[in-house]
JSON list of C-alpha atoms and ligand atoms in Angstrom, two decimals:
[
{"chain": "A", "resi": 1, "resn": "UNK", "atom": "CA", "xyz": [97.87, 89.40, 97.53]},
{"chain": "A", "resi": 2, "resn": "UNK", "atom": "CA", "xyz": [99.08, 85.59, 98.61]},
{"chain": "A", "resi": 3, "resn": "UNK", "atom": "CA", "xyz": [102.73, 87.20, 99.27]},
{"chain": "A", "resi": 4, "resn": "UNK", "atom": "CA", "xyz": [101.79, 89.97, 101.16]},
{"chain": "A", "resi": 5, "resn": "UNK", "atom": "CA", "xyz": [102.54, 90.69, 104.82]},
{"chain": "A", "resi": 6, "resn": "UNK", "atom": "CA", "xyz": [99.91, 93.41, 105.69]},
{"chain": "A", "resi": 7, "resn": "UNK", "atom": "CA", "xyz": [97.11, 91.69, 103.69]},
{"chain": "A", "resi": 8, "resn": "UNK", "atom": "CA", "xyz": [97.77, 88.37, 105.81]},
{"chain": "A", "resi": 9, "resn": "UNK", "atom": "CA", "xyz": [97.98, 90.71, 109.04]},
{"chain": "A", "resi": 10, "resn": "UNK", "atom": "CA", "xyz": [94.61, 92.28, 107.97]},
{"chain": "A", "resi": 11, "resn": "UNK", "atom": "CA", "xyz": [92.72, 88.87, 106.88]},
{"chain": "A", "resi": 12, "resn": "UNK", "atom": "CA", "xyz": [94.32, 87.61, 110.41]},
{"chain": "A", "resi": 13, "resn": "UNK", "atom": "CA", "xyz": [95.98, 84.83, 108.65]},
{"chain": "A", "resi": 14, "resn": "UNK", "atom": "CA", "xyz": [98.97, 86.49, 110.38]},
{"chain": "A", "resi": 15, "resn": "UNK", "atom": "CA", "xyz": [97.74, 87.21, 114.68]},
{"chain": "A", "resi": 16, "resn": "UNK", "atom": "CA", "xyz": [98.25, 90.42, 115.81]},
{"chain": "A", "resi": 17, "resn": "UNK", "atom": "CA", "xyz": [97.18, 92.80, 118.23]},
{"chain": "A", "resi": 18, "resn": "UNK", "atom": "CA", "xyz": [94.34, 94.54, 116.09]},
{"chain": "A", "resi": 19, "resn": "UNK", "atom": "CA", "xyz": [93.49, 97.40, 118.14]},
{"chain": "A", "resi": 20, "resn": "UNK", "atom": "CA", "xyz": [91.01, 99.34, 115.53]},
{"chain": "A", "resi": 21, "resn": "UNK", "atom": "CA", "xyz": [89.35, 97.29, 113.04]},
{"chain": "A", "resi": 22, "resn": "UNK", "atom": "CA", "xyz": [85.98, 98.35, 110.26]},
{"chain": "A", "resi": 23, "resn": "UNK", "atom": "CA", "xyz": [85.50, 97.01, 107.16]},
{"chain": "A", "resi": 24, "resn": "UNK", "atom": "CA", "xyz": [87.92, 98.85, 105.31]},
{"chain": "A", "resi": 25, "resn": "UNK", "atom": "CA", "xyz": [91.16, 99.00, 107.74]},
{"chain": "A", "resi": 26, "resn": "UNK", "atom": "CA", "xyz": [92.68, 97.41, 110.51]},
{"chain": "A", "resi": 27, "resn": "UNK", "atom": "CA", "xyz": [95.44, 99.25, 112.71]},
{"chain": "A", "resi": 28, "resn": "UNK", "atom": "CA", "xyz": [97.87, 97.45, 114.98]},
{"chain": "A", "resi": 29, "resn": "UNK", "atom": "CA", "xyz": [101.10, 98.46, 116.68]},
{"chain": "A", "resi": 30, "resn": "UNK", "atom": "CA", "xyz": [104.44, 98.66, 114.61]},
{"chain": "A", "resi": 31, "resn": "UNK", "atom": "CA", "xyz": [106.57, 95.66, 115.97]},
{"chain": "A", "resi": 32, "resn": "UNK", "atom": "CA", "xyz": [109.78, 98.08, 116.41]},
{"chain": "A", "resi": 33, "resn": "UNK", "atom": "CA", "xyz": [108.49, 100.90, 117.22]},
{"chain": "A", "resi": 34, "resn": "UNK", "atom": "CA", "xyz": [109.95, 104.09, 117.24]},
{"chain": "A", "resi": 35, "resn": "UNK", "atom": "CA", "xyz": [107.91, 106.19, 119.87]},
{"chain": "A", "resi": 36, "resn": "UNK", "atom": "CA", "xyz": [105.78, 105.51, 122.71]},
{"chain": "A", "resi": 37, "resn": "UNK", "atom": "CA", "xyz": [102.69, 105.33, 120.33]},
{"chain": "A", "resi": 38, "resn": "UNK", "atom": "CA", "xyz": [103.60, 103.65, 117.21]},
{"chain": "A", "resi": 39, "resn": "UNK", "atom": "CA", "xyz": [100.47, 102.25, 115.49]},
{"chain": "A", "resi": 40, "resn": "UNK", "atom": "CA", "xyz": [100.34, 101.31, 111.87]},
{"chain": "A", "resi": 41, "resn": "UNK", "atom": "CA", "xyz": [97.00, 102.02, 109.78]},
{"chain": "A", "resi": 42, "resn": "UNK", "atom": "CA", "xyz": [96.43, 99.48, 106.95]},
{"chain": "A", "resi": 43, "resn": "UNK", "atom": "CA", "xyz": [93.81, 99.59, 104.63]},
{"chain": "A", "resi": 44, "resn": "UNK", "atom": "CA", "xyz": [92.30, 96.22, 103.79]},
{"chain": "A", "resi": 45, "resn": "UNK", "atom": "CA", "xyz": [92.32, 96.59, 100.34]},
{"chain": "A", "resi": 46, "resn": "UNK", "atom": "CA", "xyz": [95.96, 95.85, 98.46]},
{"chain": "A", "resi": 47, "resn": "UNK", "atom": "CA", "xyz": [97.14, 99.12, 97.20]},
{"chain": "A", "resi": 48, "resn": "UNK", "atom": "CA", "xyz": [101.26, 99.62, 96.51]},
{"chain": "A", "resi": 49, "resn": "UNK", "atom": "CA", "xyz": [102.09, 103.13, 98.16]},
{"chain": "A", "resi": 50, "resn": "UNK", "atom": "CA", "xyz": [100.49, 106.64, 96.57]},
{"chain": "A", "resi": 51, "resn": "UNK", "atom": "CA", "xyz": [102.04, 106.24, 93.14]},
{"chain": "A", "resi": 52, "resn": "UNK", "atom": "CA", "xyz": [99.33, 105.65, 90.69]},
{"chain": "A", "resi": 53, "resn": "UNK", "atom": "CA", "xyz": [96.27, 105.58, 92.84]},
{"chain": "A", "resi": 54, "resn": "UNK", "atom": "CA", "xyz": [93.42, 106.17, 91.21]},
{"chain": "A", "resi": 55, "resn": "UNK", "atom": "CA", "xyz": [90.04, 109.03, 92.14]},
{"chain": "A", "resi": 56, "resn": "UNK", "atom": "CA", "xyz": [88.69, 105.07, 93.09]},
{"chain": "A", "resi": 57, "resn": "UNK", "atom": "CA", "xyz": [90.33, 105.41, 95.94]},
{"chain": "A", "resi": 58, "resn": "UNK", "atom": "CA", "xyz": [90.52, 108.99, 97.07]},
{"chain": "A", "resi": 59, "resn": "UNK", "atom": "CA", "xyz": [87.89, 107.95, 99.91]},
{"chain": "A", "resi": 60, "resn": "UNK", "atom": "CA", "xyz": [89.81, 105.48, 101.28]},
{"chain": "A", "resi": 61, "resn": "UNK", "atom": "CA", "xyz": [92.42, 107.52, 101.87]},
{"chain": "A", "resi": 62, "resn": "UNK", "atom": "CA", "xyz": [90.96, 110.04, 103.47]},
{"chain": "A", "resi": 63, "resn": "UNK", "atom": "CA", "xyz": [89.19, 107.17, 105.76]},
{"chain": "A", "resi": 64, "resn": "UNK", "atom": "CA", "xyz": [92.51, 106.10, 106.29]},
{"chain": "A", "resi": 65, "resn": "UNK", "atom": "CA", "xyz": [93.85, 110.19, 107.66]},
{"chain": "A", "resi": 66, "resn": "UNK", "atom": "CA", "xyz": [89.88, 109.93, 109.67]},
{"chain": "A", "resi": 67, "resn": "UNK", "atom": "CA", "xyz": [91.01, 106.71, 111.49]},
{"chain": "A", "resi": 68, "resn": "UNK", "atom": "CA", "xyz": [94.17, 108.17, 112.46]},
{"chain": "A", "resi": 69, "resn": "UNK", "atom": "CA", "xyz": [92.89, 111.02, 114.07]},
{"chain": "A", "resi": 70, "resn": "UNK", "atom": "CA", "xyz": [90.43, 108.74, 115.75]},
{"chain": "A", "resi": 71, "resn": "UNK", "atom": "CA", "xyz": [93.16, 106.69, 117.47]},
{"chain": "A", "resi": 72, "resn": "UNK", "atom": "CA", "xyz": [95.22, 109.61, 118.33]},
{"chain": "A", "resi": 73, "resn": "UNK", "atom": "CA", "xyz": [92.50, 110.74, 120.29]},
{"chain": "A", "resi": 74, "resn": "UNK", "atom": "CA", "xyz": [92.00, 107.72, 122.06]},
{"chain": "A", "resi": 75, "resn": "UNK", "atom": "CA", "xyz": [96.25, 106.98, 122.46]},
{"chain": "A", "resi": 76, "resn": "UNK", "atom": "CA", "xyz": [95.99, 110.41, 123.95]},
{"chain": "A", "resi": 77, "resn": "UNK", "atom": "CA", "xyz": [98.46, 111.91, 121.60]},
{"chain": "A", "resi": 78, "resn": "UNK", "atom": "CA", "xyz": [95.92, 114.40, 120.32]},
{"chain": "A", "resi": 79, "resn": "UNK", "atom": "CA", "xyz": [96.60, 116.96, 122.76]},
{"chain": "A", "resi": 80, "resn": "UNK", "atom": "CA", "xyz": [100.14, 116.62, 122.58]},
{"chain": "A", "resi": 81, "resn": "UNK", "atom": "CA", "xyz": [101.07, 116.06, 119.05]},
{"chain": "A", "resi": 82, "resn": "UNK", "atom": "CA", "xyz": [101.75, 113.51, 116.86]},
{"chain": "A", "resi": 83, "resn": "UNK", "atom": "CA", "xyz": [102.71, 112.76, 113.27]},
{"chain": "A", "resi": 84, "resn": "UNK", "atom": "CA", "xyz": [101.62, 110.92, 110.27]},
{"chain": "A", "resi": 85, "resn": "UNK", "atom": "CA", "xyz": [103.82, 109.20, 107.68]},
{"chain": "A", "resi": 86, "resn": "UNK", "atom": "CA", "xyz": [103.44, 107.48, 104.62]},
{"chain": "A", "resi": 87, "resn": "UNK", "atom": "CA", "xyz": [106.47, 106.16, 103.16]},
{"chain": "A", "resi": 88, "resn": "UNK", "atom": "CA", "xyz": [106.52, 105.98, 99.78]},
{"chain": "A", "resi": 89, "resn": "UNK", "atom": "CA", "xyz": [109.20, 103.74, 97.75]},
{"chain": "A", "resi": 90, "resn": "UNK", "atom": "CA", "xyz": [113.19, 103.24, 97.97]},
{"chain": "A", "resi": 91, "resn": "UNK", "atom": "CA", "xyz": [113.96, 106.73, 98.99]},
{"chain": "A", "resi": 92, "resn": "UNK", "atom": "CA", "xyz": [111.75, 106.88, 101.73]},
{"chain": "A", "resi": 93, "resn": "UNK", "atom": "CA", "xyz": [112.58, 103.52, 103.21]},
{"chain": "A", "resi": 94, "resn": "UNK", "atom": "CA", "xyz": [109.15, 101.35, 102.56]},
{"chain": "A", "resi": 95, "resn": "UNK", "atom": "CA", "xyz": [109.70, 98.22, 103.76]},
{"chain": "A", "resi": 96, "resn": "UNK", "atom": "CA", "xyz": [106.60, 97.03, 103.27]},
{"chain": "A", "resi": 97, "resn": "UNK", "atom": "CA", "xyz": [104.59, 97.52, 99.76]},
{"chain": "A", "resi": 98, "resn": "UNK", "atom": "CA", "xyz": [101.01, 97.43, 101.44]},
{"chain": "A", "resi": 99, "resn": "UNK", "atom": "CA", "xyz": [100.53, 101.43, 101.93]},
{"chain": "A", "resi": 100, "resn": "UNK", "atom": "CA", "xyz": [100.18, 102.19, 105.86]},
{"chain": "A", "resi": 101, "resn": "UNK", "atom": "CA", "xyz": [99.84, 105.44, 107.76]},
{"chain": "A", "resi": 102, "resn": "UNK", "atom": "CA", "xyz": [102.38, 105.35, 110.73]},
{"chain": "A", "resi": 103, "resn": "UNK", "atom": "CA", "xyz": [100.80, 107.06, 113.56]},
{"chain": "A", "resi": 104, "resn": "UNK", "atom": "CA", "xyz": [103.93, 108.64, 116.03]},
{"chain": "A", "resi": 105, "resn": "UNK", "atom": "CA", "xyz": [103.64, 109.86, 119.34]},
{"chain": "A", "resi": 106, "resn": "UNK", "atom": "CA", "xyz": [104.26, 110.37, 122.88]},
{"chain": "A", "resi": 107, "resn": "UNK", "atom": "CA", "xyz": [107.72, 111.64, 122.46]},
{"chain": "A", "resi": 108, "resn": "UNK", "atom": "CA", "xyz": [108.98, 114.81, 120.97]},
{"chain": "A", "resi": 109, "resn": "UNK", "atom": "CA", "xyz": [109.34, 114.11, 117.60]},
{"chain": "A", "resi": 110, "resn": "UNK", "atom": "CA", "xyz": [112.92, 115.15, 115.73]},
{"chain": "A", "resi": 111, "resn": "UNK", "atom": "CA", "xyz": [112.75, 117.26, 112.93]},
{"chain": "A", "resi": 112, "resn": "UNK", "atom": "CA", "xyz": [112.03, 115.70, 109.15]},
{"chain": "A", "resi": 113, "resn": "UNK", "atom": "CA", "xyz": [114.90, 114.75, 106.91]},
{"chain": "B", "resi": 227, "resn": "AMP", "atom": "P1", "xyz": [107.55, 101.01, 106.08]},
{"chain": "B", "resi": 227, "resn": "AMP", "atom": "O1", "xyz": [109.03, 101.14, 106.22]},
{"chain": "B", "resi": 227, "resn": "AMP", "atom": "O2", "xyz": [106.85, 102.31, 105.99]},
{"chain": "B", "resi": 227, "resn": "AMP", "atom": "O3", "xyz": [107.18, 100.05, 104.95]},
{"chain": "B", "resi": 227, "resn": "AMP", "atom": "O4", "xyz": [107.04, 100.37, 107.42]},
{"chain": "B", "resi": 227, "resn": "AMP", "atom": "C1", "xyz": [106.84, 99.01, 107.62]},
{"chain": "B", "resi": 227, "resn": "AMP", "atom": "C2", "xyz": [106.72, 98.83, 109.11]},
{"chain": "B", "resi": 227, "resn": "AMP", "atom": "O5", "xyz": [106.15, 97.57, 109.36]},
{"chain": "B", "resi": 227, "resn": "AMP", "atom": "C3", "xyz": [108.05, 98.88, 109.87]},
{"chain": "B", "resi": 227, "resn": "AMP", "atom": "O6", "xyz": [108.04, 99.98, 110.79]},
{"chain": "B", "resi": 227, "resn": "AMP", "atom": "C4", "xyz": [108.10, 97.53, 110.59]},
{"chain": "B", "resi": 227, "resn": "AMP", "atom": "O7", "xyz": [108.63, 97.64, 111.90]},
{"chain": "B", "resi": 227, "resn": "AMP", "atom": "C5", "xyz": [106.64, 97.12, 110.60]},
{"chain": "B", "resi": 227, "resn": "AMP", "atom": "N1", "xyz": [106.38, 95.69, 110.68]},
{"chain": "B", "resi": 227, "resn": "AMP", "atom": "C6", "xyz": [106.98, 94.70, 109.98]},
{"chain": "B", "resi": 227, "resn": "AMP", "atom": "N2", "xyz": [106.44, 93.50, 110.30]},
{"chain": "B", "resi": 227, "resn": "AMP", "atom": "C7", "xyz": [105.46, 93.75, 111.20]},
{"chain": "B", "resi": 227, "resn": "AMP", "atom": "C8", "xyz": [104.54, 92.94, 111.93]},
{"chain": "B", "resi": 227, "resn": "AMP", "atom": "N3", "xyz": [104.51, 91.60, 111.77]},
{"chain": "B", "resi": 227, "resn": "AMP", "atom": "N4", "xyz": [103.70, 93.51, 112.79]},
{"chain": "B", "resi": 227, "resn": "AMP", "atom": "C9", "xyz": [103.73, 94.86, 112.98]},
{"chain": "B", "resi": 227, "resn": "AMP", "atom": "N5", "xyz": [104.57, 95.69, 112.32]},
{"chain": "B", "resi": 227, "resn": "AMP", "atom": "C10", "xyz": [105.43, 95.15, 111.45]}
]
């Protein structure tokens, strides 16, 4: 996608610090982030959000959930928690429609809502 921000982050037509990279996904840190470790997961491939994926893509996304455990691990988060979030459309607050995994840590986390 020409227009997109995450696919020009991903293709590094866009520099930023990639700190996990494969040939599926890049991950880099969220430029306001909200917690000590704030890194955004972003597969390379242009999908919207969740609604209307396909089977097609049902590895990916659980690539996506492996590389976020990887990087926990090595933020150091694993031990002491962190959270996952995928937001998903108005209501949620997606900014961006390139679907990305924020990966939140190193700070007690508040409650959902
Ligand atoms: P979402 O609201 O789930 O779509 O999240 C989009 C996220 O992308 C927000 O947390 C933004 O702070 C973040 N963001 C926007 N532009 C950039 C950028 N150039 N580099 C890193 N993160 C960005």
């Amino acid at each position: 996608m020409d227009d997109c921000l995450f696919c020009k982050l991903a293709s590094k037509k866009i520099e930023t610090n990639i700190i996990y990279e494969d040939d599926n996904v890049v991950a880099f840190p969220d430029i306001a982030s909200k917690a000590p470790t704030h890194i955004l997961i972003v597969p390379k491939k242009h999908i919207k959000n969740l609604v209307g994926i396909t089977t097609d893509e049902e590895g990916l996304l659980g690539h996506l959930l492996w590389v976020s455990s990887f990087l926990a691990s090595e933020q150091g988060v694993d031990e002491t928690g962190f959270r996952i979030v995928i937001n998903n459309g108005p209501d949620s607050g997606q900014e961006v429609d390139h679907i990305h995994l924020h990966l939140l840590g190193g700070r007690r986390l508040s409650s959902m809502g």
